Amino acid sequence: MKAVRRIAAPVTAVLTGVVAAAVFTGGHATATQSDRPNDRFAIREVIDRHQMYIDLRDADSYANLYTEDGRYRSPFGSADGRDEIKAMFVDLAEKGFTKGKRHMTGPAVIEVNGATATARSWYWVAETEKEHAVYATGTYTDKLRKADGKWEIVQRVQTLDELASESQ
């Protein structure tokens, strides 16, 4: 019985390592130099900060998530470059568009290829003033680039989920 335990312990350690690698690399058991878990984590941080900065009304930090020539496209507006992105953010906030809302991002699929990456994530916006309810849902499709050790959004395209017709 002792021999079985001695053999099982190293096998268990190897299997634990494989499971940990799969978790940290989004389901892939191996990670290459161009697709490291720390890059995925840093990209996820950018995605999460995007939502947090909206609710914190932090236009500078929000705009700085984008490259200098970054692009943002959504049903609510479009902007090219960090300055326009910041101006759009401020304009929407001043019009009350984000007032009483909480922005959240759900699961994300992140593909890293060296210093570039793509990410697709689902989001939802909660109403927090009038009543507690889901205000909107949709998808973000991002292109990102790493420069000087920092991941930034090159392009974000936001879409809204369509409501089902009442006949369905």
mmCIF file with all atom_site columns, C-alpha atoms in Angstrom:
data_model
loop_
_atom_site.group_PDB
_atom_site.id
_atom_site.type_symbol
_atom_site.label_atom_id
_atom_site.label_alt_id
_atom_site.label_comp_id
_atom_site.label_asym_id
_atom_site.label_entity_id
_atom_site.label_seq_id
_atom_site.pdbx_PDB_ins_code
_atom_site.Cartn_x
_atom_site.Cartn_y
_atom_site.Cartn_z
_atom_site.occupancy
_atom_site.B_iso_or_equiv
_atom_site.pdbx_formal_charge
_atom_site.auth_seq_id
_atom_site.auth_comp_id
_atom_site.auth_asym_id
_atom_site.auth_atom_id
_atom_site.pdbx_PDB_model_num
ATOM 1   C CA . MET A 1 1   ? 0.000   0.000  0.000   1.00 0.00 ? 1   MET A CA 1
ATOM 2   C CA . LYS A 1 2   ? 2.896   2.367  0.762   1.00 0.00 ? 2   LYS A CA 1
ATOM 3   C CA . ALA A 1 3   ? 4.271   1.839  -2.770  1.00 0.00 ? 3   ALA A CA 1
ATOM 4   C CA . VAL A 1 4   ? 0.949   2.856  -4.290  1.00 0.00 ? 4   VAL A CA 1
ATOM 5   C CA . ARG A 1 5   ? 0.915   6.066  -2.224  1.00 0.00 ? 5   ARG A CA 1
ATOM 6   C CA . ARG A 1 6   ? 4.490   6.923  -3.295  1.00 0.00 ? 6   ARG A CA 1
ATOM 7   C CA . ILE A 1 7   ? 3.558   6.497  -6.950  1.00 0.00 ? 7   ILE A CA 1
ATOM 8   C CA . ALA A 1 8   ? 0.203   8.246  -6.643  1.00 0.00 ? 8   ALA A CA 1
ATOM 9   C CA . ALA A 1 9   ? 1.640   11.394 -5.034  1.00 0.00 ? 9   ALA A CA 1
ATOM 10  C CA . PRO A 1 10  ? 3.803   12.432 -8.046  1.00 0.00 ? 10  PRO A CA 1
ATOM 11  C CA . VAL A 1 11  ? 0.989   11.547 -10.458 1.00 0.00 ? 11  VAL A CA 1
ATOM 12  C CA . THR A 1 12  ? -1.437  13.676 -8.430  1.00 0.00 ? 12  THR A CA 1
ATOM 13  C CA . ALA A 1 13  ? 1.042   16.581 -8.473  1.00 0.00 ? 13  ALA A CA 1
ATOM 14  C CA . VAL A 1 14  ? 1.389   16.354 -12.259 1.00 0.00 ? 14  VAL A CA 1
ATOM 15  C CA . LEU A 1 15  ? -2.385  16.205 -12.736 1.00 0.00 ? 15  LEU A CA 1
ATOM 16  C CA . THR A 1 16  ? -2.835  19.188 -10.399 1.00 0.00 ? 16  THR A CA 1
ATOM 17  C CA . GLY A 1 17  ? -0.320  21.139 -12.501 1.00 0.00 ? 17  GLY A CA 1
ATOM 18  C CA . VAL A 1 18  ? -2.170  20.259 -15.709 1.00 0.00 ? 18  VAL A CA 1
ATOM 19  C CA . VAL A 1 19  ? -5.495  21.383 -14.216 1.00 0.00 ? 19  VAL A CA 1
ATOM 20  C CA . ALA A 1 20  ? -3.926  24.646 -12.990 1.00 0.00 ? 20  ALA A CA 1
ATOM 21  C CA . ALA A 1 21  ? -2.428  25.270 -16.433 1.00 0.00 ? 21  ALA A CA 1
ATOM 22  C CA . ALA A 1 22  ? -5.798  24.646 -18.033 1.00 0.00 ? 22  ALA A CA 1
ATOM 23  C CA . VAL A 1 23  ? -7.505  27.103 -15.689 1.00 0.00 ? 23  VAL A CA 1
ATOM 24  C CA . PHE A 1 24  ? -4.917  29.845 -16.150 1.00 0.00 ? 24  PHE A CA 1
ATOM 25  C CA . THR A 1 25  ? -4.703  29.490 -19.916 1.00 0.00 ? 25  THR A CA 1
ATOM 26  C CA . GLY A 1 26  ? -8.421  29.482 -20.595 1.00 0.00 ? 26  GLY A CA 1
ATOM 27  C CA . GLY A 1 27  ? -8.801  25.732 -21.010 1.00 0.00 ? 27  GLY A CA 1
ATOM 28  C CA . HIS A 1 28  ? -5.552  25.006 -22.862 1.00 0.00 ? 28  HIS A CA 1
ATOM 29  C CA . ALA A 1 29  ? -3.168  22.739 -20.967 1.00 0.00 ? 29  ALA A CA 1
ATOM 30  C CA . THR A 1 30  ? -0.076  24.454 -22.383 1.00 0.00 ? 30  THR A CA 1
ATOM 31  C CA . ALA A 1 31  ? 0.838   28.073 -22.882 1.00 0.00 ? 31  ALA A CA 1
ATOM 32  C CA . THR A 1 32  ? 3.375   29.308 -25.384 1.00 0.00 ? 32  THR A CA 1
ATOM 33  C CA . GLN A 1 33  ? 5.654   32.304 -24.967 1.00 0.00 ? 33  GLN A CA 1
ATOM 34  C CA . SER A 1 34  ? 3.199   34.351 -27.048 1.00 0.00 ? 34  SER A CA 1
ATOM 35  C CA . ASP A 1 35  ? 0.176   33.227 -25.023 1.00 0.00 ? 35  ASP A CA 1
ATOM 36  C CA . ARG A 1 36  ? 1.031   33.506 -21.341 1.00 0.00 ? 36  ARG A CA 1
ATOM 37  C CA . PRO A 1 37  ? -1.448  33.486 -18.445 1.00 0.00 ? 37  PRO A CA 1
ATOM 38  C CA . ASN A 1 38  ? -0.131  36.817 -17.128 1.00 0.00 ? 38  ASN A CA 1
ATOM 39  C CA . ASP A 1 39  ? -1.032  38.459 -20.466 1.00 0.00 ? 39  ASP A CA 1
ATOM 40  C CA . ARG A 1 40  ? -4.549  37.057 -20.258 1.00 0.00 ? 40  ARG A CA 1
ATOM 41  C CA . PHE A 1 41  ? -4.860  38.335 -16.695 1.00 0.00 ? 41  PHE A CA 1
ATOM 42  C CA . ALA A 1 42  ? -3.598  41.812 -17.693 1.00 0.00 ? 42  ALA A CA 1
ATOM 43  C CA . ILE A 1 43  ? -6.083  41.931 -20.587 1.00 0.00 ? 43  ILE A CA 1
ATOM 44  C CA . ARG A 1 44  ? -8.891  40.889 -18.278 1.00 0.00 ? 44  ARG A CA 1
ATOM 45  C CA . GLU A 1 45  ? -7.868  43.755 -15.980 1.00 0.00 ? 45  GLU A CA 1
ATOM 46  C CA . VAL A 1 46  ? -8.248  46.190 -18.917 1.00 0.00 ? 46  VAL A CA 1
ATOM 47  C CA . ILE A 1 47  ? -11.711 44.800 -19.677 1.00 0.00 ? 47  ILE A CA 1
ATOM 48  C CA . ASP A 1 48  ? -12.778 45.084 -16.025 1.00 0.00 ? 48  ASP A CA 1
ATOM 49  C CA . ARG A 1 49  ? -11.285 48.558 -15.549 1.00 0.00 ? 49  ARG A CA 1
ATOM 50  C CA . HIS A 1 50  ? -13.216 49.748 -18.596 1.00 0.00 ? 50  HIS A CA 1
ATOM 51  C CA . GLN A 1 51  ? -16.478 49.060 -16.784 1.00 0.00 ? 51  GLN A CA 1
ATOM 52  C CA . MET A 1 52  ? -15.307 50.348 -13.409 1.00 0.00 ? 52  MET A CA 1
ATOM 53  C CA . TYR A 1 53  ? -14.114 53.670 -14.836 1.00 0.00 ? 53  TYR A CA 1
ATOM 54  C CA . ILE A 1 54  ? -17.540 54.282 -16.388 1.00 0.00 ? 54  ILE A CA 1
ATOM 55  C CA . ASP A 1 55  ? -19.218 53.922 -13.004 1.00 0.00 ? 55  ASP A CA 1
ATOM 56  C CA . LEU A 1 56  ? -16.492 55.932 -11.243 1.00 0.00 ? 56  LEU A CA 1
ATOM 57  C CA . ARG A 1 57  ? -16.915 58.653 -13.874 1.00 0.00 ? 57  ARG A CA 1
ATOM 58  C CA . ASP A 1 58  ? -13.145 58.645 -14.431 1.00 0.00 ? 58  ASP A CA 1
ATOM 59  C CA . ALA A 1 59  ? -12.796 59.924 -18.000 1.00 0.00 ? 59  ALA A CA 1
ATOM 60  C CA . ASP A 1 60  ? -8.990  60.157 -17.960 1.00 0.00 ? 60  ASP A CA 1
ATOM 61  C CA . SER A 1 61  ? -8.427  56.589 -16.758 1.00 0.00 ? 61  SER A CA 1
ATOM 62  C CA . TYR A 1 62  ? -11.097 55.342 -19.156 1.00 0.00 ? 62  TYR A CA 1
ATOM 63  C CA . ALA A 1 63  ? -9.509  57.047 -22.169 1.00 0.00 ? 63  ALA A CA 1
ATOM 64  C CA . ASN A 1 64  ? -6.046  55.841 -21.147 1.00 0.00 ? 64  ASN A CA 1
ATOM 65  C CA . LEU A 1 65  ? -7.186  52.226 -21.552 1.00 0.00 ? 65  LEU A CA 1
ATOM 66  C CA . TYR A 1 66  ? -7.038  52.916 -25.309 1.00 0.00 ? 66  TYR A CA 1
ATOM 67  C CA . THR A 1 67  ? -4.045  53.363 -27.581 1.00 0.00 ? 67  THR A CA 1
ATOM 68  C CA . GLU A 1 68  ? -3.404  56.932 -28.703 1.00 0.00 ? 68  GLU A CA 1
ATOM 69  C CA . ASP A 1 69  ? -5.138  56.068 -32.000 1.00 0.00 ? 69  ASP A CA 1
ATOM 70  C CA . GLY A 1 70  ? -7.735  53.754 -30.414 1.00 0.00 ? 70  GLY A CA 1
ATOM 71  C CA . ARG A 1 71  ? -11.246 53.416 -31.817 1.00 0.00 ? 71  ARG A CA 1
ATOM 72  C CA . TYR A 1 72  ? -14.577 52.908 -30.089 1.00 0.00 ? 72  TYR A CA 1
ATOM 73  C CA . ARG A 1 73  ? -17.765 51.912 -31.907 1.00 0.00 ? 73  ARG A CA 1
ATOM 74  C CA . SER A 1 74  ? -21.161 51.456 -30.293 1.00 0.00 ? 74  SER A CA 1
ATOM 75  C CA . PRO A 1 75  ? -24.852 52.108 -30.847 1.00 0.00 ? 75  PRO A CA 1
ATOM 76  C CA . PHE A 1 76  ? -24.414 55.152 -28.555 1.00 0.00 ? 76  PHE A CA 1
ATOM 77  C CA . GLY A 1 77  ? -21.541 56.828 -30.367 1.00 0.00 ? 77  GLY A CA 1
ATOM 78  C CA . SER A 1 78  ? -18.193 56.401 -32.040 1.00 0.00 ? 78  SER A CA 1
ATOM 79  C CA . ALA A 1 79  ? -14.831 57.990 -31.425 1.00 0.00 ? 79  ALA A CA 1
ATOM 80  C CA . ASP A 1 80  ? -11.350 57.865 -32.928 1.00 0.00 ? 80  ASP A CA 1
ATOM 81  C CA . GLY A 1 81  ? -8.325  58.558 -30.765 1.00 0.00 ? 81  GLY A CA 1
ATOM 82  C CA . ARG A 1 82  ? -7.926  58.963 -27.036 1.00 0.00 ? 82  ARG A CA 1
ATOM 83  C CA . ASP A 1 83  ? -9.045  62.606 -27.016 1.00 0.00 ? 83  ASP A CA 1
ATOM 84  C CA . GLU A 1 84  ? -12.314 61.861 -28.855 1.00 0.00 ? 84  GLU A CA 1
ATOM 85  C CA . ILE A 1 85  ? -12.933 58.821 -26.661 1.00 0.00 ? 85  ILE A CA 1
ATOM 86  C CA . LYS A 1 86  ? -12.560 60.976 -23.554 1.00 0.00 ? 86  LYS A CA 1
ATOM 87  C CA . ALA A 1 87  ? -14.803 63.691 -25.025 1.00 0.00 ? 87  ALA A CA 1
ATOM 88  C CA . MET A 1 88  ? -17.485 61.113 -25.870 1.00 0.00 ? 88  MET A CA 1
ATOM 89  C CA . PHE A 1 89  ? -17.265 59.686 -22.346 1.00 0.00 ? 89  PHE A CA 1
ATOM 90  C CA . VAL A 1 90  ? -17.659 63.150 -20.776 1.00 0.00 ? 90  VAL A CA 1
ATOM 91  C CA . ASP A 1 91  ? -20.530 64.057 -23.124 1.00 0.00 ? 91  ASP A CA 1
ATOM 92  C CA . LEU A 1 92  ? -22.496 60.891 -22.338 1.00 0.00 ? 92  LEU A CA 1
ATOM 93  C CA . ALA A 1 93  ? -21.935 61.354 -18.598 1.00 0.00 ? 93  ALA A CA 1
ATOM 94  C CA . GLU A 1 94  ? -23.001 65.015 -18.709 1.00 0.00 ? 94  GLU A CA 1
ATOM 95  C CA . LYS A 1 95  ? -26.187 64.029 -20.552 1.00 0.00 ? 95  LYS A CA 1
ATOM 96  C CA . GLY A 1 96  ? -26.978 61.587 -17.722 1.00 0.00 ? 96  GLY A CA 1
ATOM 97  C CA . PHE A 1 97  ? -26.621 58.546 -19.965 1.00 0.00 ? 97  PHE A CA 1
ATOM 98  C CA . THR A 1 98  ? -24.671 56.547 -17.377 1.00 0.00 ? 98  THR A CA 1
ATOM 99  C CA . LYS A 1 99  ? -26.407 57.952 -14.275 1.00 0.00 ? 99  LYS A CA 1
ATOM 100 C CA . GLY A 1 100 ? -27.920 55.281 -12.094 1.00 0.00 ? 100 GLY A CA 1
ATOM 101 C CA . LYS A 1 101 ? -26.249 52.448 -13.978 1.00 0.00 ? 101 LYS A CA 1
ATOM 102 C CA . ARG A 1 102 ? -23.760 49.774 -12.965 1.00 0.00 ? 102 ARG A CA 1
ATOM 103 C CA . HIS A 1 103 ? -21.634 48.274 -15.771 1.00 0.00 ? 103 HIS A CA 1
ATOM 104 C CA . MET A 1 104 ? -20.417 44.675 -15.534 1.00 0.00 ? 104 MET A CA 1
ATOM 105 C CA . THR A 1 105 ? -18.563 42.271 -17.766 1.00 0.00 ? 105 THR A CA 1
ATOM 106 C CA . GLY A 1 106 ? -19.159 38.546 -17.745 1.00 0.00 ? 106 GLY A CA 1
ATOM 107 C CA . PRO A 1 107 ? -17.094 35.818 -19.328 1.00 0.00 ? 107 PRO A CA 1
ATOM 108 C CA . ALA A 1 108 ? -14.376 36.712 -21.814 1.00 0.00 ? 108 ALA A CA 1
ATOM 109 C CA . VAL A 1 109 ? -12.593 34.680 -24.468 1.00 0.00 ? 109 VAL A CA 1
ATOM 110 C CA . ILE A 1 110 ? -9.095  36.084 -24.889 1.00 0.00 ? 110 ILE A CA 1
ATOM 111 C CA . GLU A 1 111 ? -6.688  35.046 -27.651 1.00 0.00 ? 111 GLU A CA 1
ATOM 112 C CA . VAL A 1 112 ? -3.116  36.303 -27.331 1.00 0.00 ? 112 VAL A CA 1
ATOM 113 C CA . ASN A 1 113 ? -0.692  36.319 -30.250 1.00 0.00 ? 113 ASN A CA 1
ATOM 114 C CA . GLY A 1 114 ? 2.573   37.926 -29.154 1.00 0.00 ? 114 GLY A CA 1
ATOM 115 C CA . ALA A 1 115 ? 1.995   41.656 -28.659 1.00 0.00 ? 115 ALA A CA 1
ATOM 116 C CA . THR A 1 116 ? -1.547  41.606 -30.055 1.00 0.00 ? 116 THR A CA 1
ATOM 117 C CA . ALA A 1 117 ? -4.729  40.052 -28.744 1.00 0.00 ? 117 ALA A CA 1
ATOM 118 C CA . THR A 1 118 ? -8.442  39.782 -29.355 1.00 0.00 ? 118 THR A CA 1
ATOM 119 C CA . ALA A 1 119 ? -11.100 39.492 -26.708 1.00 0.00 ? 119 ALA A CA 1
ATOM 120 C CA . ARG A 1 120 ? -14.814 38.910 -26.839 1.00 0.00 ? 120 ARG A CA 1
ATOM 121 C CA . SER A 1 121 ? -16.864 39.439 -23.712 1.00 0.00 ? 121 SER A CA 1
ATOM 122 C CA . TRP A 1 122 ? -20.453 39.718 -22.678 1.00 0.00 ? 122 TRP A CA 1
ATOM 123 C CA . TYR A 1 123 ? -21.638 42.656 -20.634 1.00 0.00 ? 123 TYR A CA 1
ATOM 124 C CA . TRP A 1 124 ? -24.724 43.797 -18.833 1.00 0.00 ? 124 TRP A CA 1
ATOM 125 C CA . VAL A 1 125 ? -25.773 47.120 -17.431 1.00 0.00 ? 125 VAL A CA 1
ATOM 126 C CA . ALA A 1 126 ? -27.883 47.226 -14.301 1.00 0.00 ? 126 ALA A CA 1
ATOM 127 C CA . GLU A 1 127 ? -30.340 49.969 -13.417 1.00 0.00 ? 127 GLU A CA 1
ATOM 128 C CA . THR A 1 128 ? -29.632 51.096 -9.849  1.00 0.00 ? 128 THR A CA 1
ATOM 129 C CA . GLU A 1 129 ? -31.885 54.120 -9.244  1.00 0.00 ? 129 GLU A CA 1
ATOM 130 C CA . LYS A 1 130 ? -35.408 53.595 -10.502 1.00 0.00 ? 130 LYS A CA 1
ATOM 131 C CA . GLU A 1 131 ? -35.533 49.880 -9.747  1.00 0.00 ? 131 GLU A CA 1
ATOM 132 C CA . HIS A 1 132 ? -33.066 47.057 -9.612  1.00 0.00 ? 132 HIS A CA 1
ATOM 133 C CA . ALA A 1 133 ? -33.171 45.626 -13.101 1.00 0.00 ? 133 ALA A CA 1
ATOM 134 C CA . VAL A 1 134 ? -31.019 44.706 -16.063 1.00 0.00 ? 134 VAL A CA 1
ATOM 135 C CA . TYR A 1 135 ? -30.966 47.719 -18.348 1.00 0.00 ? 135 TYR A CA 1
ATOM 136 C CA . ALA A 1 136 ? -29.051 46.269 -21.318 1.00 0.00 ? 136 ALA A CA 1
ATOM 137 C CA . THR A 1 137 ? -26.946 43.310 -22.416 1.00 0.00 ? 137 THR A CA 1
ATOM 138 C CA . GLY A 1 138 ? -24.555 42.816 -25.277 1.00 0.00 ? 138 GLY A CA 1
ATOM 139 C CA . THR A 1 139 ? -21.093 41.955 -26.523 1.00 0.00 ? 139 THR A CA 1
ATOM 140 C CA . TYR A 1 140 ? -17.734 43.694 -26.644 1.00 0.00 ? 140 TYR A CA 1
ATOM 141 C CA . THR A 1 141 ? -15.288 42.679 -29.354 1.00 0.00 ? 141 THR A CA 1
ATOM 142 C CA . ASP A 1 142 ? -11.827 44.071 -28.654 1.00 0.00 ? 142 ASP A CA 1
ATOM 143 C CA . LYS A 1 143 ? -8.490  44.258 -30.406 1.00 0.00 ? 143 LYS A CA 1
ATOM 144 C CA . LEU A 1 144 ? -5.607  44.993 -28.057 1.00 0.00 ? 144 LEU A CA 1
ATOM 145 C CA . ARG A 1 145 ? -1.901  45.716 -28.335 1.00 0.00 ? 145 ARG A CA 1
ATOM 146 C CA . LYS A 1 146 ? 0.906   45.457 -25.800 1.00 0.00 ? 146 LYS A CA 1
ATOM 147 C CA . ALA A 1 147 ? 3.481   48.251 -25.810 1.00 0.00 ? 147 ALA A CA 1
ATOM 148 C CA . ASP A 1 148 ? 6.077   48.894 -23.118 1.00 0.00 ? 148 ASP A CA 1
ATOM 149 C CA . GLY A 1 149 ? 4.592   46.062 -21.052 1.00 0.00 ? 149 GLY A CA 1
ATOM 150 C CA . LYS A 1 150 ? 1.078   47.570 -21.022 1.00 0.00 ? 150 LYS A CA 1
ATOM 151 C CA . TRP A 1 151 ? -2.011  46.200 -22.779 1.00 0.00 ? 151 TRP A CA 1
ATOM 152 C CA . GLU A 1 152 ? -4.261  48.822 -24.403 1.00 0.00 ? 152 GLU A CA 1
ATOM 153 C CA . ILE A 1 153 ? -7.423  48.678 -26.489 1.00 0.00 ? 153 ILE A CA 1
ATOM 154 C CA . VAL A 1 154 ? -6.834  49.373 -30.181 1.00 0.00 ? 154 VAL A CA 1
ATOM 155 C CA . GLN A 1 155 ? -10.496 48.952 -31.060 1.00 0.00 ? 155 GLN A CA 1
ATOM 156 C CA . ARG A 1 156 ? -13.646 48.180 -29.125 1.00 0.00 ? 156 ARG A CA 1
ATOM 157 C CA . VAL A 1 157 ? -16.904 47.365 -30.869 1.00 0.00 ? 157 VAL A CA 1
ATOM 158 C CA . GLN A 1 158 ? -19.966 47.248 -28.636 1.00 0.00 ? 158 GLN A CA 1
ATOM 159 C CA . THR A 1 159 ? -23.192 45.624 -29.752 1.00 0.00 ? 159 THR A CA 1
ATOM 160 C CA . LEU A 1 160 ? -26.542 45.381 -27.995 1.00 0.00 ? 160 LEU A CA 1
ATOM 161 C CA . ASP A 1 161 ? -28.472 42.155 -27.744 1.00 0.00 ? 161 ASP A CA 1
ATOM 162 C CA . GLU A 1 162 ? -31.744 42.370 -29.617 1.00 0.00 ? 162 GLU A CA 1
ATOM 163 C CA . LEU A 1 163 ? -34.908 41.886 -27.641 1.00 0.00 ? 163 LEU A CA 1
ATOM 164 C CA . ALA A 1 164 ? -37.000 38.898 -28.576 1.00 0.00 ? 164 ALA A CA 1
ATOM 165 C CA . SER A 1 165 ? -40.246 39.799 -30.265 1.00 0.00 ? 165 SER A CA 1
ATOM 166 C CA . GLU A 1 166 ? -43.372 39.323 -28.187 1.00 0.00 ? 166 GLU A CA 1
ATOM 167 C CA . SER A 1 167 ? -44.588 36.625 -30.584 1.00 0.00 ? 167 SER A CA 1
ATOM 168 C CA . GLN A 1 168 ? -41.708 34.331 -29.621 1.00 0.00 ? 168 GLN A CA 1
#
